[in-house]
mmCIF file of C-alpha atoms and ligand atoms in Angstrom:
data_model
loop_
_atom_site.group_PDB
_atom_site.id
_atom_site.type_symbol
_atom_site.label_atom_id
_atom_site.label_comp_id
_atom_site.label_asym_id
_atom_site.label_seq_id
_atom_site.Cartn_x
_atom_site.Cartn_y
_atom_site.Cartn_z
ATOM 1 C CA MET A 1 0.000 0.000 0.000
ATOM 2 C CA PHE A 2 2.696 2.452 1.025
ATOM 3 C CA ARG A 3 4.705 1.475 -2.016
ATOM 4 C CA TYR A 4 1.649 2.247 -4.204
ATOM 5 C CA LEU A 5 1.206 5.664 -2.585
ATOM 6 C CA PHE A 6 4.904 6.382 -3.053
ATOM 7 C CA LEU A 7 4.676 5.523 -6.766
ATOM 8 C CA CYS A 8 1.625 7.768 -7.154
ATOM 9 C CA VAL A 9 3.586 10.695 -5.718
ATOM 10 C CA LEU A 10 6.450 9.975 -8.111
ATOM 11 C CA ILE A 11 4.351 9.804 -11.274
ATOM 12 C CA ALA A 12 1.751 12.474 -10.400
ATOM 13 C CA PRO A 13 2.177 15.651 -12.489
ATOM 14 C CA GLU A 14 3.624 18.594 -10.598
ATOM 15 C CA VAL A 15 0.819 20.854 -9.474
ATOM 16 C CA PHE A 16 1.635 24.509 -8.984
ATOM 17 C CA SER A 17 -0.427 27.320 -7.553
ATOM 18 C CA LYS A 18 -1.184 30.151 -9.992
ATOM 19 C CA ALA A 19 1.521 32.326 -8.413
ATOM 20 C CA GLU A 20 4.089 29.496 -8.551
ATOM 21 C CA CYS A 21 3.137 28.797 -12.144
ATOM 22 C CA GLU A 22 3.467 32.398 -13.223
ATOM 23 C CA ILE A 23 6.989 32.778 -11.857
ATOM 24 C CA ARG A 24 8.050 29.850 -14.076
ATOM 25 C CA TRP A 25 6.916 31.602 -17.244
ATOM 26 C CA PHE A 26 7.532 34.999 -18.830
ATOM 27 C CA GLN A 27 4.687 36.699 -20.635
ATOM 28 C CA CYS A 28 5.828 38.241 -23.912
ATOM 29 C CA THR A 29 4.867 41.894 -23.868
ATOM 30 C CA SER A 30 2.492 41.854 -26.808
ATOM 31 C CA ASN A 31 0.747 38.646 -25.692
ATOM 32 C CA THR A 32 -2.709 38.773 -24.130
ATOM 33 C CA ARG A 33 -3.401 35.010 -24.076
ATOM 34 C CA PRO A 34 -3.795 33.452 -20.627
ATOM 35 C CA ILE A 35 -1.360 30.805 -19.498
ATOM 36 C CA ASN A 36 -2.157 27.114 -19.141
ATOM 37 C CA CYS A 37 0.109 25.918 -16.376
ATOM 38 C CA ASP A 38 -0.338 22.244 -17.347
ATOM 39 C CA ALA A 39 0.768 22.767 -20.953
ATOM 40 C CA GLU A 40 4.286 22.154 -22.183
ATOM 41 C CA VAL A 41 4.066 25.042 -24.627
ATOM 42 C CA ASN A 42 2.093 28.262 -24.245
ATOM 43 C CA GLU A 43 1.910 30.574 -27.214
ATOM 44 C CA GLY A 44 3.040 34.054 -26.199
ATOM 45 C CA TRP A 45 4.762 32.752 -23.051
ATOM 46 C CA ILE A 46 8.301 31.427 -22.623
ATOM 47 C CA ARG A 47 10.016 29.401 -19.906
ATOM 48 C CA LEU A 48 12.072 31.550 -17.572
ATOM 49 C CA SER A 49 15.232 29.721 -18.652
ATOM 50 C CA LYS A 50 14.838 31.451 -22.038
ATOM 51 C CA LEU A 51 14.525 34.936 -20.555
ATOM 52 C CA CYS A 52 17.605 37.094 -21.255
ATOM 53 C CA ASP A 53 19.639 34.252 -22.773
ATOM 54 C CA GLY A 54 20.637 36.299 -25.839
ATOM 55 C CA ASN A 55 18.112 34.735 -28.247
ATOM 56 C CA TRP A 56 14.722 36.077 -29.221
ATOM 57 C CA ASP A 57 12.148 33.530 -28.064
ATOM 58 C CA CYS A 58 9.165 35.895 -27.961
ATOM 59 C CA ALA A 59 8.075 36.916 -31.447
ATOM 60 C CA ASP A 60 8.332 40.565 -30.358
ATOM 61 C CA GLY A 61 11.767 40.086 -28.747
ATOM 62 C CA SER A 62 10.475 41.326 -25.391
ATOM 63 C CA ASP A 63 12.336 38.488 -23.598
ATOM 64 C CA GLU A 64 15.611 40.150 -24.685
ATOM 65 C CA SER A 65 14.712 43.834 -24.373
ATOM 66 C CA ILE A 66 16.863 46.156 -22.282
ATOM 67 C CA MET A 67 13.799 46.756 -20.091
ATOM 68 C CA ALA A 68 13.683 43.057 -19.200
ATOM 69 C CA CYS A 69 17.392 42.227 -19.147
ATOM 70 C CA LYS A 70 19.655 45.157 -18.219
ATOM 71 C CA LEU A 71 21.142 44.891 -14.734
ATOM 72 C CA HIS A 72 23.064 47.147 -12.410
ATOM 73 C CA PRO A 73 26.798 46.272 -12.753
ATOM 74 C CA SER A 74 26.888 45.242 -9.084
ATOM 75 C CA LEU A 75 24.361 42.483 -9.883
ATOM 76 C CA GLN A 76 26.398 40.981 -12.709
ATOM 77 C CA VAL A 77 28.392 37.847 -11.953
ATOM 78 C CA ASP A 78 31.825 36.717 -13.102
ATOM 79 C CA HIS A 79 32.479 34.264 -15.936
ATOM 80 C CA TYR A 80 29.546 35.459 -17.990
ATOM 81 C CA PHE A 81 29.377 37.891 -20.870
ATOM 82 C CA TYR A 82 26.578 40.414 -20.760
ATOM 83 C CA CYS A 83 25.246 41.422 -24.172
ATOM 84 C CA ALA A 84 24.876 45.181 -24.662
ATOM 85 C CA SER A 85 21.119 44.632 -24.590
ATOM 86 C CA GLY A 86 21.421 42.800 -21.258
ATOM 87 C CA GLY A 87 21.165 39.101 -22.178
ATOM 88 C CA VAL A 88 23.624 36.714 -20.510
ATOM 89 C CA ILE A 89 25.849 34.185 -22.261
ATOM 90 C CA THR A 90 28.950 32.341 -21.094
ATOM 91 C CA ASP A 91 32.383 33.935 -21.350
ATOM 92 C CA ASN A 92 33.564 31.385 -23.921
ATOM 93 C CA GLN A 93 30.829 32.483 -26.333
ATOM 94 C CA ARG A 94 32.513 35.887 -26.602
ATOM 95 C CA CYS A 95 34.479 36.199 -29.859
ATOM 96 C CA ASP A 96 33.928 32.548 -30.873
ATOM 97 C CA GLY A 97 32.708 33.441 -34.370
ATOM 98 C CA ASN A 98 29.045 32.670 -33.599
ATOM 99 C CA ARG A 99 26.465 35.331 -32.965
ATOM 100 C CA ASP A 100 25.086 34.471 -29.510
ATOM 101 C CA CYS A 101 23.678 37.868 -28.524
ATOM 102 C CA TRP A 102 20.794 38.629 -30.858
ATOM 103 C CA GLU A 103 22.306 42.070 -31.579
ATOM 104 C CA GLY A 104 25.763 40.595 -32.163
ATOM 105 C CA SER A 105 27.581 42.481 -29.403
ATOM 106 C CA ASP A 106 29.450 39.291 -28.387
ATOM 107 C CA GLU A 107 31.300 39.409 -31.712
ATOM 108 C CA LEU A 108 32.122 43.117 -31.723
ATOM 109 C CA GLY A 109 35.609 44.394 -30.971
ATOM 110 C CA CYS A 110 37.151 40.927 -31.373
ATOM 111 C CA GLN A 111 40.730 40.753 -32.599
ATOM 112 C CA GLY A 112 41.135 39.741 -36.195
ATOM 113 C CA THR A 113 37.499 40.321 -37.075
ATOM 114 C CA SER A 114 37.613 44.001 -37.901
ATOM 115 C CA ARG A 115 36.843 44.668 -41.530
ATOM 116 C CA ALA A 116 38.344 47.462 -43.560
ATOM 117 C CA PRO A 117 36.273 50.596 -42.971
ATOM 118 C CA PRO A 118 34.208 51.727 -45.943
ATOM 119 C CA PRO A 119 35.671 54.572 -47.976
ATOM 120 C CA ASN A 120 35.230 57.797 -46.068
ATOM 121 C CA THR A 121 34.443 60.879 -48.119
ATOM 122 C CA CYS A 122 34.556 63.091 -45.003
ATOM 123 C CA ARG A 123 37.519 64.900 -43.505
ATOM 124 C CA ASP A 124 39.790 63.204 -40.947
ATOM 125 C CA SER A 125 38.102 65.053 -38.082
ATOM 126 C CA GLU A 126 34.706 63.818 -39.226
ATOM 127 C CA MET A 127 32.756 60.577 -39.429
ATOM 128 C CA GLU A 128 30.498 59.605 -42.269
ATOM 129 C CA CYS A 129 26.903 58.874 -41.376
ATOM 130 C CA ARG A 130 25.968 57.906 -44.942
ATOM 131 C CA PRO A 131 27.554 58.833 -48.259
ATOM 132 C CA GLY A 132 27.847 62.594 -48.299
ATOM 133 C CA GLU A 133 26.661 63.171 -44.702
ATOM 134 C CA CYS A 134 29.502 64.051 -42.334
ATOM 135 C CA ILE A 135 29.548 65.015 -38.650
ATOM 136 C CA SER A 136 32.391 66.026 -36.342
ATOM 137 C CA VAL A 137 33.962 63.021 -34.593
ATOM 138 C CA GLU A 138 33.059 64.745 -31.328
ATOM 139 C CA GLY A 139 29.493 63.683 -32.038
ATOM 140 C CA LEU A 140 30.504 60.004 -32.117
ATOM 141 C CA CYS A 141 28.980 58.094 -29.160
ATOM 142 C CA ASN A 142 28.284 61.245 -27.163
ATOM 143 C CA HIS A 143 24.763 60.054 -26.210
ATOM 144 C CA GLN A 144 23.063 62.433 -28.656
ATOM 145 C CA VAL A 145 21.897 61.564 -32.149
ATOM 146 C CA ASP A 146 23.810 63.681 -34.663
ATOM 147 C CA CYS A 147 23.563 61.566 -37.834
ATOM 148 C CA SER A 148 20.185 61.576 -39.566
ATOM 149 C CA ASN A 149 20.299 57.757 -39.494
ATOM 150 C CA GLY A 150 21.603 57.498 -35.887
ATOM 151 C CA ARG A 151 24.785 55.744 -36.960
ATOM 152 C CA ASP A 152 26.866 57.851 -34.540
ATOM 153 C CA GLU A 153 25.055 56.181 -31.599
ATOM 154 C CA SER A 154 24.786 52.636 -32.921
ATOM 155 C CA LEU A 155 26.171 49.404 -31.500
ATOM 156 C CA SER A 156 28.576 48.928 -34.397
ATOM 157 C CA GLU A 157 30.134 52.358 -33.806
ATOM 158 C CA CYS A 158 29.949 52.626 -30.016
ATOM 159 C CA PHE A 159 30.408 49.139 -28.546
ATOM 160 C CA GLU A 160 33.316 48.817 -26.153
ATOM 161 C CA GLU A 161 34.003 46.605 -23.153
ATOM 162 C CA CYS A 162 33.317 48.791 -20.147
ATOM 163 C CA ASP A 163 35.722 49.177 -17.211
ATOM 164 C CA VAL A 164 34.515 47.780 -13.877
ATOM 165 C CA ASP A 165 33.339 51.196 -12.705
ATOM 166 C CA HIS A 166 31.337 51.781 -15.881
ATOM 167 C CA PHE A 167 27.915 50.748 -17.153
ATOM 168 C CA GLN A 168 27.097 49.807 -20.722
ATOM 169 C CA CYS A 169 24.197 51.554 -22.443
ATOM 170 C CA GLY A 170 22.058 49.435 -24.766
ATOM 171 C CA TYR A 171 23.941 50.778 -27.811
ATOM 172 C CA GLY A 172 27.310 49.756 -26.395
ATOM 173 C CA ALA A 173 28.716 53.058 -25.082
ATOM 174 C CA CYS A 174 29.924 53.174 -21.468
ATOM 175 C CA ILE A 175 29.071 55.717 -18.794
ATOM 176 C CA LYS A 176 30.462 56.080 -15.275
ATOM 177 C CA ASN A 177 28.622 54.132 -12.604
ATOM 178 C CA ASP A 178 28.004 57.277 -10.592
ATOM 179 C CA LEU A 179 25.630 58.425 -13.341
ATOM 180 C CA LEU A 180 23.455 55.380 -12.686
ATOM 181 C CA CYS A 181 20.086 55.721 -11.005
ATOM 182 C CA ASP A 182 20.348 59.489 -10.444
ATOM 183 C CA ASN A 183 16.951 60.087 -12.066
ATOM 184 C CA LYS A 184 18.582 61.660 -15.115
ATOM 185 C CA PRO A 185 18.936 59.647 -18.340
ATOM 186 C CA ASP A 186 22.591 59.753 -19.404
ATOM 187 C CA CYS A 187 22.442 56.886 -21.891
ATOM 188 C CA LEU A 188 20.592 57.923 -25.002
ATOM 189 C CA ASP A 189 18.273 54.937 -24.499
ATOM 190 C CA GLY A 190 17.715 55.662 -20.795
ATOM 191 C CA ALA A 191 19.207 52.283 -19.808
ATOM 192 C CA ASP A 192 20.941 53.877 -16.797
ATOM 193 C CA GLU A 193 17.586 54.715 -15.204
ATOM 194 C CA LEU A 194 15.625 51.551 -15.964
ATOM 195 C CA TRP A 195 13.598 50.178 -13.077
ATOM 196 C CA ASN A 196 15.292 46.754 -13.142
ATOM 197 C CA VAL A 197 18.736 48.416 -13.194
ATOM 198 C CA CYS A 198 18.022 50.592 -10.177
ATOM 199 C CA ALA A 199 15.256 49.065 -8.049
ATOM 200 C CA ASP A 200 17.480 46.893 -5.829
ATOM 201 C CA ILE A 201 20.160 49.518 -5.292
ATOM 202 C CA GLU A 202 20.372 50.810 -1.742
ATOM 203 C CA GLY A 203 19.248 54.387 -1.407
ATOM 204 C CA TYR A 204 17.586 54.517 -4.827
ATOM 205 C CA LYS A 205 14.630 56.854 -4.877
ATOM 206 C CA PRO A 206 12.865 57.220 -8.209
ATOM 207 C CA THR A 207 11.711 60.723 -8.974
ATOM 208 C CA PRO A 208 8.088 60.803 -7.901
ATOM 209 C CA TYR A 209 5.548 61.772 -10.472
ATOM 210 C CA ARG A 210 4.093 65.174 -9.836
ATOM 211 C CA ASN A 211 0.405 65.905 -9.723
ATOM 212 C CA CYS A 212 -1.379 68.958 -11.138
ATOM 213 C CA SER A 213 -3.355 71.232 -8.836
ATOM 214 C CA GLU A 214 -6.457 73.238 -9.521
ATOM 215 C CA PRO A 215 -5.577 76.922 -9.965
ATOM 216 C CA LEU A 216 -6.155 78.777 -6.700
ATOM 217 C CA VAL A 217 -6.772 82.286 -8.036
ATOM 218 C CA LYS A 218 -10.453 83.152 -8.022
ATOM 219 C CA LEU A 219 -10.786 84.134 -11.662
ATOM 220 C CA GLU A 220 -8.829 81.181 -13.023
ATOM 221 C CA PRO A 221 -10.571 78.065 -14.401
ATOM 222 C CA LYS A 222 -11.695 75.381 -11.963
ATOM 223 C CA PHE A 223 -12.165 71.588 -12.211
ATOM 224 C CA ASP A 224 -15.780 70.864 -13.081
ATOM 225 C CA LYS A 225 -17.946 67.921 -12.033
ATOM 226 C CA ASP A 226 -16.705 65.752 -14.936
ATOM 227 C CA THR A 227 -13.214 65.757 -13.426
ATOM 228 C CA LYS A 228 -12.301 62.858 -11.141
ATOM 229 C CA TYR A 229 -10.031 64.817 -8.825
ATOM 230 C CA HIS A 230 -8.507 64.140 -5.408
ATOM 231 C CA VAL A 231 -8.278 66.504 -2.454
ATOM 232 C CA ALA A 232 -5.430 67.045 0.015
ATOM 233 C CA ARG A 233 -5.578 69.801 2.654
ATOM 234 C CA GLY A 234 -8.417 71.435 0.783
ATOM 235 C CA GLN A 235 -6.451 71.552 -2.506
ATOM 236 C CA LYS A 236 -7.917 69.710 -5.487
ATOM 237 C CA TYR A 237 -5.456 67.868 -7.729
ATOM 238 C CA VAL A 238 -5.166 65.128 -10.371
ATOM 239 C CA TRP A 239 -2.423 62.575 -10.983
ATOM 240 C CA PRO A 240 -0.448 62.470 -14.241
ATOM 241 C CA ASN A 241 -2.379 61.149 -17.226
ATOM 242 C CA GLU A 242 -5.689 62.042 -15.616
ATOM 243 C CA PRO A 243 -7.889 64.249 -17.803
ATOM 244 C CA VAL A 244 -9.455 67.413 -16.468
ATOM 245 C CA HIS A 245 -12.502 69.321 -17.613
ATOM 246 C CA PHE A 246 -12.273 73.012 -16.761
ATOM 247 C CA THR A 247 -15.094 75.433 -16.173
ATOM 248 C CA CYS A 248 -15.246 79.185 -15.633
ATOM 249 C CA GLY A 249 -18.635 79.057 -13.946
ATOM 250 C CA TRP A 250 -20.693 82.008 -15.095
ATOM 251 C CA ASN A 251 -17.779 83.526 -17.005
ATOM 252 C CA ASN A 252 -16.649 82.680 -20.539
ATOM 253 C CA LEU A 253 -13.907 80.088 -20.940
ATOM 254 C CA ILE A 254 -11.345 80.983 -23.609
ATOM 255 C CA GLY A 255 -9.074 78.144 -24.722
ATOM 256 C CA SER A 256 -9.240 74.394 -24.247
ATOM 257 C CA GLU A 257 -11.835 73.027 -21.806
ATOM 258 C CA TRP A 258 -10.093 69.638 -21.596
ATOM 259 C CA ASN A 259 -6.554 69.135 -20.448
ATOM 260 C CA VAL A 260 -4.277 66.351 -19.233
ATOM 261 C CA CYS A 261 -1.757 66.412 -16.399
ATOM 262 C CA GLN A 262 1.720 65.319 -17.595
ATOM 263 C CA LEU A 263 4.294 63.241 -15.700
ATOM 264 C CA ASP A 264 6.281 66.312 -14.643
ATOM 265 C CA GLY A 265 3.243 68.087 -13.193
ATOM 266 C CA THR A 266 2.696 70.469 -16.096
ATOM 267 C CA TRP A 267 -0.427 70.714 -18.221
ATOM 268 C CA HIS A 268 -0.425 69.237 -21.711
ATOM 269 C CA LYS A 269 -2.103 72.360 -23.146
ATOM 270 C CA PRO A 270 -2.039 75.977 -21.966
ATOM 271 C CA LEU A 271 -4.615 76.590 -19.260
ATOM 272 C CA PRO A 272 -7.735 78.349 -20.524
ATOM 273 C CA SER A 273 -8.580 81.816 -19.242
ATOM 274 C CA CYS A 274 -11.842 83.058 -17.782
ATOM 275 C CA VAL A 275 -13.307 86.276 -19.111
ATOM 276 C CA SER A 276 -16.262 88.099 -17.568
ATOM 277 C CA ARG A 277 -19.436 87.931 -19.608
ATOM 278 C CA LYS A 278 -20.411 91.292 -20.996
ATOM 279 C CA ARG A 279 -23.707 92.553 -19.740
ATOM 280 C CA ASN A 280 -26.186 93.427 -22.448
HETATM 281 CA CA1 CA B 1 15.477 34.468 -24.957
HETATM 282 CA CA1 CA B 2 29.634 34.359 -29.904
HETATM 283 CA CA1 CA B 3 26.216 61.609 -31.292
HETATM 284 CA CA1 CA B 4 21.609 58.780 -15.005
#
């Protein structure tokens, strides 16, 4: 009897709670299909072992995006190579002639693989973005797009192996670690301020979103009853991305009645003004 029970435990399928199941799978960003925890394959979901392994497994590549895969340098471990986009491969896959990072950063800057540069029609102090388009070399990998095609901030132009006190942006350029998680994007792609780069770092405080308050001056427009506002210490306000309908009461409203609060606490459109109605 006991032997039978023991065998049943051995051959019974593993049963996971919903929460346990979900941490074993990654939902591709553009997928809306629910997961079937008993299935071997779920369209639009991948096993966690395929998350940030250098290869696109989600059709939209979201399992290898910098949002999903970039890490703070202090969280990276030895004996692995971190693709510029954040995926992790083993050290011996670096410069082995095979493309293991989907963007090819593991095969950039390898000795003996550099090809002759294309003919440059620009001056020595310039780089060529495309035939006939030249920029100063100072614009090369300076975290601002200067070429019309962005070549000056591309992986092929900017990739370098970063020193230990540096962080690699998604396009390969390195910035100093003290620019990380300071609430100011220094990488052109904002990789230095990504939530998964910064969240576990001691002392990190993301810049809070700012709300937008109702104007206090009497003759300025006020939130009307269509506005879902909040109140703190008698002051009405909305959170970013919340729409507001303004009213001037008995006065005329000049400008846009509807507005939206932006992430930095400013209004998307200029505030309307209230003008007294003329008496006939
Ligand atoms: Ca993958
Ligand atoms: Ca390789
Ligand atoms: Ca540039
Ligand atoms: Ca920064």
